[in-house]
Amino acid sequence: MIWTVISILLLIWLVGFLFEIAGGLVHILLVIALVVFIAKMLRS
């Protein structure tokens, strides 16, 4: 499930980066997803 969320966020980030659409928001969401992923990996 987490891999699906990460891959979707990466795809949205790439599209946003290429077309410069809502770049700041996508970067913030990507950072939040990365923090959650790292926290989940450290707990298991």
XYZ file of N, CA and C in Angstrom:
132
model
N 0.824 -1.198 0.000
C 0.000 0.000 0.000
C 0.868 1.261 0.000
N 1.912 1.263 0.848
C 2.772 2.445 0.928
C 3.532 2.649 -0.376
N 3.891 1.548 -1.040
C 4.606 1.665 -2.315
C 3.709 2.269 -3.385
N 2.432 1.965 -3.330
C 1.485 2.545 -4.284
C 1.392 4.055 -4.076
N 1.296 4.477 -2.832
C 1.212 5.901 -2.521
C 2.490 6.617 -2.957
N 3.634 6.013 -2.676
C 4.906 6.628 -3.052
C 5.030 6.745 -4.560
N 4.656 5.684 -5.280
C 4.773 5.736 -6.741
C 3.814 6.764 -7.343
N 2.611 6.879 -6.800
C 1.664 7.875 -7.293
C 2.182 9.286 -7.023
N 2.723 9.518 -5.838
C 3.264 10.837 -5.517
C 4.463 11.179 -6.390
N 5.313 10.193 -6.669
C 6.450 10.442 -7.556
C 5.985 10.786 -8.959
N 4.963 10.090 -9.423
C 4.429 10.373 -10.750
C 3.828 11.782 -10.811
N 3.062 12.141 -9.799
C 2.469 13.480 -9.744
C 3.563 14.543 -9.643
N 4.620 14.242 -8.868
C 5.722 15.182 -8.735
C 6.418 15.400 -10.075
N 6.654 14.312 -10.812
C 7.300 14.439 -12.122
C 6.441 15.247 -13.093
N 5.146 14.970 -13.108
C 4.247 15.718 -13.994
C 4.219 17.190 -13.583
N 4.131 17.458 -12.299
C 4.127 18.828 -11.813
C 5.439 19.538 -12.089
N 6.543 18.795 -12.002
C 7.852 19.382 -12.270
C 8.011 19.711 -13.749
N 7.528 18.817 -14.603
C 7.665 19.035 -16.038
C 6.791 20.183 -16.531
N 5.580 20.284 -16.002
C 4.650 21.297 -16.479
C 4.506 22.483 -15.519
N 5.279 22.466 -14.424
C 5.279 23.535 -13.420
C 3.883 23.836 -12.901
N 3.164 22.781 -12.526
C 1.809 22.908 -11.986
C 1.859 22.562 -10.497
N 1.497 23.499 -9.651
C 1.427 23.282 -8.197
C 2.708 22.652 -7.669
N 3.838 23.146 -8.105
C 5.128 22.566 -7.737
C 5.376 22.542 -6.242
N 5.078 23.640 -5.566
C 5.330 23.720 -4.137
C 4.520 22.721 -3.349
N 3.254 22.594 -3.672
C 2.378 21.675 -2.960
C 2.813 20.234 -3.154
N 3.178 19.872 -4.370
C 3.597 18.507 -4.647
C 4.897 18.192 -3.918
N 5.814 19.161 -3.846
C 7.065 18.937 -3.122
C 6.798 18.710 -1.634
N 5.885 19.470 -1.074
C 5.542 19.295 0.342
C 4.938 17.915 0.574
N 4.018 17.498 -0.299
C 3.415 16.175 -0.148
C 4.446 15.065 -0.303
N 5.393 15.238 -1.204
C 6.433 14.239 -1.406
C 7.320 14.122 -0.172
N 7.657 15.237 0.432
C 8.474 15.219 1.648
C 7.712 14.551 2.791
N 6.430 14.852 2.915
C 5.616 14.219 3.965
C 5.558 12.713 3.750
N 5.362 12.282 2.503
C 5.312 10.850 2.212
C 6.650 10.185 2.529
N 7.747 10.856 2.251
C 9.063 10.299 2.539
C 9.275 10.155 4.037
N 8.862 11.144 4.807
C 8.992 11.087 6.261
C 8.154 9.943 6.827
N 6.928 9.800 6.347
C 6.061 8.704 6.813
C 6.667 7.359 6.450
N 7.217 7.240 5.250
C 7.831 5.988 4.816
C 9.024 5.633 5.703
N 9.878 6.602 5.988
C 11.052 6.347 6.833
C 10.622 5.967 8.235
N 9.632 6.655 8.782
C 9.134 6.336 10.118
C 8.566 4.924 10.155
N 7.850 4.543 9.114
C 7.277 3.191 9.055
C 8.366 2.133 8.955
N 9.421 2.409 8.183
C 10.516 1.458 8.042
C 11.288 1.296 9.354
N 11.430 2.368 10.106
C 12.162 2.285 11.373
C 11.371 1.532 12.439
N 10.055 1.591 12.374
C 9.222 0.910 13.367
C 9.128 -0.591 13.119
N 9.271 -1.023 11.883
C 9.112 -2.460 11.605
C 10.427 -3.192 11.628
